[in-house]
Short mmCIF file of C-alpha atoms in Angstrom, two decimals:
data_model
loop_
_atom_site.label_atom_id
_atom_site.label_comp_id
_atom_site.label_asym_id
_atom_site.label_seq_id
_atom_site.Cartn_x
_atom_site.Cartn_y
_atom_site.Cartn_z
CA MET Y 1068 124.37 1.99 -223.70
CA ARG Y 1069 127.14 2.77 -221.28
CA VAL Y 1070 128.29 5.52 -218.91
CA ASN Y 1071 131.74 7.00 -219.57
CA ASP Y 1072 134.28 8.24 -217.05
CA SER Y 1073 132.93 11.79 -217.42
CA HIS Y 1074 129.57 10.60 -216.05
CA ARG Y 1075 127.81 11.00 -219.39
CA LEU Y 1076 125.40 8.45 -220.88
CA ILE Y 1077 126.67 7.09 -224.21
CA SER Y 1078 124.34 5.68 -226.87
CA ASP Y 1079 124.94 2.38 -228.65
CA ASP Y 1080 126.39 4.29 -231.63
CA GLY Y 1081 129.15 5.70 -229.41
CA THR Y 1082 127.83 9.26 -229.18
CA ALA Y 1083 126.79 10.99 -225.96
CA VAL Y 1084 123.04 11.51 -225.57
CA PRO Y 1085 121.86 15.12 -226.02
CA PHE Y 1086 122.80 17.31 -223.05
CA VAL Y 1087 120.91 20.38 -221.82
CA SER Y 1088 122.47 21.63 -218.61
CA THR Y 1089 120.27 22.58 -215.66
CA PRO Y 1090 121.41 25.29 -213.22
CA ASN Y 1091 119.34 23.63 -210.51
CA LYS Y 1092 122.00 21.51 -208.85
CA SER Y 1093 124.30 21.77 -205.86
CA GLY Y 1094 127.72 20.21 -205.98
CA LYS Y 1095 128.55 16.52 -206.07
CA LEU Y 1096 126.78 13.41 -204.84
CA VAL Y 1097 128.04 11.89 -201.61
CA GLY Y 1098 131.07 9.79 -202.52
CA GLY Y 1099 131.11 11.26 -206.01
CA LYS Y 1100 128.76 8.66 -207.46
CA PRO Y 1101 125.12 7.54 -207.21
CA LYS Y 1102 123.98 4.75 -204.90
CA PHE Y 1103 120.32 4.84 -206.02
CA VAL Y 1104 118.25 5.41 -209.15
CA ILE Y 1105 114.87 7.11 -208.64
CA ILE Y 1106 112.10 6.83 -211.25
CA HIS Y 1107 109.64 9.72 -211.65
CA TYR Y 1108 106.90 10.84 -214.01
CA THR Y 1109 106.81 14.46 -215.17
CA ALA Y 1110 103.03 14.98 -214.74
CA GLY Y 1111 103.22 16.62 -218.17
CA GLY Y 1112 102.70 15.91 -221.84
CA SER Y 1113 106.01 16.56 -223.59
CA ALA Y 1114 109.76 16.23 -223.15
CA ARG Y 1115 110.30 19.81 -224.31
CA SER Y 1116 108.10 21.25 -221.56
CA ALA Y 1117 109.79 19.04 -218.96
CA VAL Y 1118 113.29 20.13 -220.05
CA ASN Y 1119 112.25 23.78 -220.03
CA THR Y 1120 110.82 23.41 -216.53
CA LEU Y 1121 113.89 21.65 -215.15
CA LYS Y 1122 116.32 24.24 -216.54
CA ASN Y 1123 114.29 27.16 -215.16
CA PRO Y 1124 116.03 28.53 -212.02
CA ALA Y 1125 112.71 29.77 -210.66
CA ARG Y 1126 111.28 26.24 -210.52
CA LYS Y 1127 114.05 24.96 -208.21
CA ALA Y 1128 113.70 21.42 -209.55
CA SER Y 1129 115.91 19.25 -211.72
CA ALA Y 1130 116.77 15.69 -212.70
CA HIS Y 1131 119.61 13.96 -214.47
CA PHE Y 1132 117.44 12.77 -217.36
CA VAL Y 1133 114.17 13.43 -219.17
CA LEU Y 1134 112.80 10.50 -221.17
CA GLY Y 1135 110.24 11.37 -223.86
CA HIS Y 1136 107.32 9.40 -225.28
CA ASP Y 1137 109.33 8.05 -228.22
CA GLY Y 1138 112.31 7.09 -226.05
CA GLU Y 1139 114.37 10.22 -226.72
CA ILE Y 1140 116.79 10.99 -223.86
CA THR Y 1141 117.94 14.38 -222.63
CA GLN Y 1142 120.66 14.39 -220.00
CA MET Y 1143 120.60 17.51 -217.81
CA ALA Y 1144 123.38 16.85 -215.30
CA LYS Y 1145 126.39 14.60 -215.00
CA LEU Y 1146 125.80 11.48 -212.95
CA ASP Y 1147 128.12 12.58 -210.14
CA GLU Y 1148 126.18 15.83 -209.62
CA LYS Y 1149 123.43 16.48 -207.07
CA CYS Y 1150 120.08 17.35 -208.67
CA TRP Y 1151 116.84 18.39 -206.97
CA HIS Y 1152 114.35 15.66 -207.85
CA ALA Y 1153 113.67 13.75 -204.61
CA GLY Y 1154 112.83 16.48 -202.10
CA ARG Y 1155 112.06 15.31 -198.58
CA SER Y 1156 112.87 11.61 -198.80
CA GLN Y 1157 114.36 8.64 -197.02
CA TRP Y 1158 114.99 4.97 -197.60
CA LYS Y 1159 116.19 2.43 -195.05
CA GLY Y 1160 118.28 4.86 -193.05
CA THR Y 1161 119.39 7.10 -195.92
CA VAL Y 1162 117.82 10.57 -195.57
CA GLY Y 1163 117.75 13.11 -198.39
CA LEU Y 1164 118.03 11.00 -201.54
CA ASN Y 1165 119.02 14.00 -203.68
CA SER Y 1166 122.53 13.60 -202.29
CA HIS Y 1167 122.77 9.93 -203.20
CA SER Y 1168 120.81 9.30 -206.39
CA VAL Y 1169 120.21 9.73 -210.10
CA GLY Y 1170 116.75 11.00 -211.05
CA ILE Y 1171 114.99 9.93 -214.27
CA GLU Y 1172 111.87 11.90 -215.26
CA ILE Y 1173 109.62 9.99 -217.70
CA VAL Y 1174 107.09 12.03 -219.67
CA ASN Y 1175 103.70 10.86 -218.45
CA TRP Y 1176 100.60 12.58 -217.06
CA GLY Y 1177 100.30 10.23 -214.08
CA TRP Y 1178 96.91 10.14 -212.38
CA LEU Y 1179 93.76 11.00 -214.36
CA THR Y 1180 90.14 11.72 -213.52
CA GLY Y 1181 86.86 11.73 -215.43
CA GLY Y 1182 86.16 8.11 -216.33
CA ALA Y 1183 85.93 6.17 -219.59
CA GLY Y 1184 85.59 8.41 -222.64
CA ASN Y 1185 86.49 11.49 -220.61
CA TRP Y 1186 89.86 10.90 -218.98
CA LYS Y 1187 91.66 14.15 -218.20
CA SER Y 1188 95.00 15.11 -216.70
CA HIS Y 1189 95.36 17.44 -213.72
CA VAL Y 1190 95.44 20.39 -216.16
CA GLY Y 1191 92.44 19.22 -218.18
CA VAL Y 1192 94.21 17.59 -221.16
CA ARG Y 1193 92.18 14.70 -222.59
CA VAL Y 1194 93.81 11.26 -222.64
CA ASP Y 1195 92.47 8.50 -224.90
CA ASP Y 1196 90.99 5.43 -223.19
CA SER Y 1197 93.58 3.22 -224.92
CA ARG Y 1198 96.30 4.96 -222.91
CA VAL Y 1199 94.65 4.49 -219.50
CA ILE Y 1200 94.52 1.83 -216.82
CA GLU Y 1201 92.41 2.10 -213.68
CA ALA Y 1202 94.06 1.31 -210.36
CA THR Y 1203 94.48 2.25 -206.73
CA HIS Y 1204 97.98 3.34 -205.81
CA LYS Y 1205 99.97 0.94 -203.63
CA ASN Y 1206 100.22 3.67 -201.00
CA GLY Y 1207 96.44 4.08 -200.88
CA GLY Y 1208 94.08 6.81 -202.02
CA ARG Y 1209 91.31 6.94 -204.60
CA HIS Y 1210 90.79 4.51 -207.47
CA LEU Y 1211 91.93 6.58 -210.46
CA GLY Y 1212 92.96 6.37 -214.07
CA TRP Y 1213 96.67 6.35 -214.86
CA GLU Y 1214 98.37 7.03 -218.17
CA ILE Y 1215 100.32 4.02 -219.39
CA TYR Y 1216 103.99 4.26 -220.34
CA ASP Y 1217 105.03 3.88 -223.97
CA PRO Y 1218 106.99 0.79 -225.05
CA ALA Y 1219 109.83 3.03 -226.27
CA GLN Y 1220 110.04 4.70 -222.87
CA PHE Y 1221 110.07 1.40 -221.06
CA GLY Y 1222 112.67 -0.24 -223.27
CA THR Y 1223 114.96 2.79 -223.26
CA CYS Y 1224 114.70 3.11 -219.49
CA VAL Y 1225 115.74 -0.54 -219.13
CA ASP Y 1226 118.87 0.21 -221.17
CA MET Y 1227 119.59 3.44 -219.27
CA VAL Y 1228 119.28 1.95 -215.80
CA GLY Y 1229 121.22 -1.12 -216.85
CA ALA Y 1230 124.14 1.08 -217.94
CA ILE Y 1231 123.99 3.23 -214.79
CA ALA Y 1232 123.72 0.22 -212.49
CA GLU Y 1233 126.68 -1.47 -214.17
CA LYS Y 1234 128.90 1.64 -214.01
CA TYR Y 1235 128.22 2.41 -210.36
CA ASN Y 1236 127.46 -1.09 -209.05
CA ILE Y 1237 123.90 -0.18 -208.00
CA PRO Y 1238 121.91 -3.19 -206.74
CA ARG Y 1239 118.34 -4.04 -207.75
CA SER Y 1240 117.09 -3.02 -204.29
CA ASN Y 1241 118.33 0.54 -204.85
CA VAL Y 1242 116.25 1.23 -207.99
CA LEU Y 1243 113.15 2.88 -206.57
CA GLY Y 1244 110.16 5.06 -207.33
CA HIS Y 1245 109.58 8.53 -205.94
CA ASP Y 1246 106.55 6.97 -204.26
CA ASP Y 1247 108.90 4.62 -202.36
CA ILE Y 1248 111.15 7.29 -200.90
CA SER Y 1249 108.45 9.96 -200.34
CA PRO Y 1250 105.27 7.88 -199.90
CA ARG Y 1251 103.25 10.54 -198.08
CA ARG Y 1252 103.93 13.19 -200.72
CA LYS Y 1253 104.42 11.55 -204.10
CA GLN Y 1254 102.65 9.07 -206.37
CA ASP Y 1255 105.15 8.70 -209.22
CA PRO Y 1256 105.83 6.56 -211.15
CA GLY Y 1257 102.51 5.07 -209.97
CA PRO Y 1258 100.67 1.81 -210.68
CA ALA Y 1259 101.06 2.08 -214.47
CA TRP Y 1260 104.83 1.52 -214.09
CA PRO Y 1261 105.47 -2.27 -214.06
CA THR Y 1262 108.24 -2.23 -211.48
CA GLU Y 1263 108.99 -5.94 -211.18
CA LYS Y 1264 109.03 -6.51 -214.94
CA PHE Y 1265 111.30 -3.51 -215.31
CA LEU Y 1266 113.75 -4.78 -212.70
CA ASP Y 1267 113.65 -8.30 -214.14
CA LEU Y 1268 114.75 -6.91 -217.50
CA VAL Y 1269 117.46 -4.69 -216.00
CA TYR Y 1270 118.94 -7.32 -213.70
CA GLY Y 1271 117.64 -10.65 -215.05
CA ARG Y 1272 115.67 -13.28 -213.20
CA ASP Y 1273 116.96 -15.57 -210.48
CA GLU Y 1274 119.12 -18.18 -212.20
CA ASP Y 1275 117.34 -20.94 -210.28
CA GLY Y 1276 114.12 -20.39 -212.23
CA GLY Y 1277 113.70 -19.93 -215.97
CA ASP Y 1278 111.07 -17.77 -217.59
CA ASP Y 1279 109.28 -20.86 -218.88
CA ASP Y 1280 108.45 -21.79 -215.27
CA VAL Y 1281 106.50 -18.57 -214.72
CA LEU Y 1282 102.81 -18.32 -215.57
CA TYR Y 1283 101.23 -14.94 -216.28
CA HIS Y 1284 97.60 -13.89 -216.57
CA VAL Y 1285 96.15 -11.21 -218.84
CA GLU Y 1286 94.71 -8.36 -216.79
CA SER Y 1287 92.69 -6.25 -219.21
CA GLY Y 1288 88.93 -5.96 -219.28
CA SER Y 1289 88.96 -5.55 -223.06
CA GLY Y 1290 91.43 -8.38 -223.65
CA LEU Y 1291 94.97 -8.17 -225.03
CA ASN Y 1292 96.03 -8.22 -228.67
CA MET Y 1293 98.59 -10.90 -229.55
CA ARG Y 1294 100.59 -9.69 -232.56
CA LYS Y 1295 102.97 -11.09 -235.17
CA GLY Y 1296 105.81 -8.85 -233.97
CA PRO Y 1297 106.89 -6.61 -231.06
CA GLY Y 1298 104.89 -3.45 -231.76
CA THR Y 1299 101.44 -2.08 -232.56
CA ASN Y 1300 102.38 -1.83 -236.26
CA PHE Y 1301 102.28 -5.66 -236.53
CA ASP Y 1302 99.09 -7.54 -237.41
CA VAL Y 1303 96.97 -9.07 -234.65
CA VAL Y 1304 97.16 -12.86 -234.35
CA LYS Y 1305 94.29 -13.13 -231.88
CA LEU Y 1306 92.68 -11.37 -228.94
CA LEU Y 1307 93.62 -12.96 -225.62
CA ALA Y 1308 90.73 -12.90 -223.16
CA ASN Y 1309 90.97 -11.22 -219.78
CA GLY Y 1310 92.38 -13.85 -217.42
CA ALA Y 1311 94.05 -15.91 -220.17
CA SER Y 1312 97.25 -17.68 -219.08
CA VAL Y 1313 100.56 -17.30 -220.94
CA THR Y 1314 104.24 -18.16 -220.54
CA GLN Y 1315 107.12 -15.96 -221.67
CA VAL Y 1316 109.35 -17.10 -224.54
CA GLU Y 1317 111.57 -14.04 -225.09
CA THR Y 1318 111.51 -10.26 -224.68
CA GLN Y 1319 112.26 -7.07 -226.58
CA GLY Y 1320 111.94 -4.31 -224.01
CA ALA Y 1321 108.35 -4.15 -222.80
CA TRP Y 1322 107.18 -6.45 -225.64
CA TRP Y 1323 107.11 -10.15 -224.81
CA LEU Y 1324 106.81 -13.17 -227.09
CA VAL Y 1325 104.40 -15.44 -225.22
CA SER Y 1326 102.59 -18.73 -225.65
CA GLU Y 1327 98.99 -18.99 -224.51
CA VAL Y 1328 98.46 -21.92 -222.15
CA VAL Y 1329 95.27 -23.86 -222.91
CA GLY Y 1330 94.42 -27.03 -220.98
CA GLY Y 1331 97.86 -27.00 -219.39
CA SER Y 1332 99.73 -26.98 -222.73
CA PRO Y 1333 101.19 -24.15 -224.88
CA ASP Y 1334 98.93 -23.12 -227.75
CA SER Y 1335 99.20 -20.06 -230.03
CA THR Y 1336 102.29 -17.85 -229.81
CA GLY Y 1337 102.70 -14.14 -230.47
CA TRP Y 1338 103.85 -10.78 -229.13
CA VAL Y 1339 102.05 -8.78 -226.44
CA HIS Y 1340 102.80 -5.65 -224.43
CA SER Y 1341 103.82 -6.92 -221.01
CA HIS Y 1342 102.12 -4.08 -219.14
CA TRP Y 1343 98.88 -6.06 -219.25
CA LEU Y 1344 100.35 -9.25 -217.75
CA ARG Y 1345 100.45 -10.16 -214.07
CA SER Y 1346 102.34 -13.10 -212.55
CA ALA Y 1347 100.05 -15.87 -211.37
#
């Protein structure tokens, strides 16, 4: 992907991503370009409903992009325009991030209640256990369920932010969550968004340390399926136990080719979804 001189996101095939203009914007960003990228979740279930909400003048909310479950992108404002996604916000001396940032809304319910077998969104929509992790938000609060992000969303967002960061020279430290810039008000993108993995893929790791030097542990009470390829459509090689150690070999978006470490040496190799891995 890339961003052209008209501040539109261009797909790998050379065409601009679909554009649905929102009326909920107010002039240009300070300096005519973004200095930050802010990640949000929609707290909803579909891209269509999110787009409809963000183009409704009565809702007084907008963002530059909506990213659906299957990775489909809708751009709703040019990247030099001021949208209304951040609200009351500040970050290291910058107040009012709407005037300085691009907002990306990822379709995701966010926090859930009800417990195993009965997880529900804030509007009562059931969410399958396979799509839920349990965690306490980094900013505090109750221990809740959180809907996980789809591999297609994660991988597409890596490409999007990479293109935006390259065009506008946005540093890693300026890619933030809504919960970073408005911590008393907002919880998105929440603990289900693997921030450090995301930024590692957008910007790359420190050149002084290769991926093979990093040890990760499986963090999943039910274990983690290791597959023959990068996706749930591939056969399972084995089930990695909770706490199993692995090293990364290569990546395709949120899917990682890893080797299990047994007795200090690499053992079986296969693909896993990196959401369930934590650095040792």
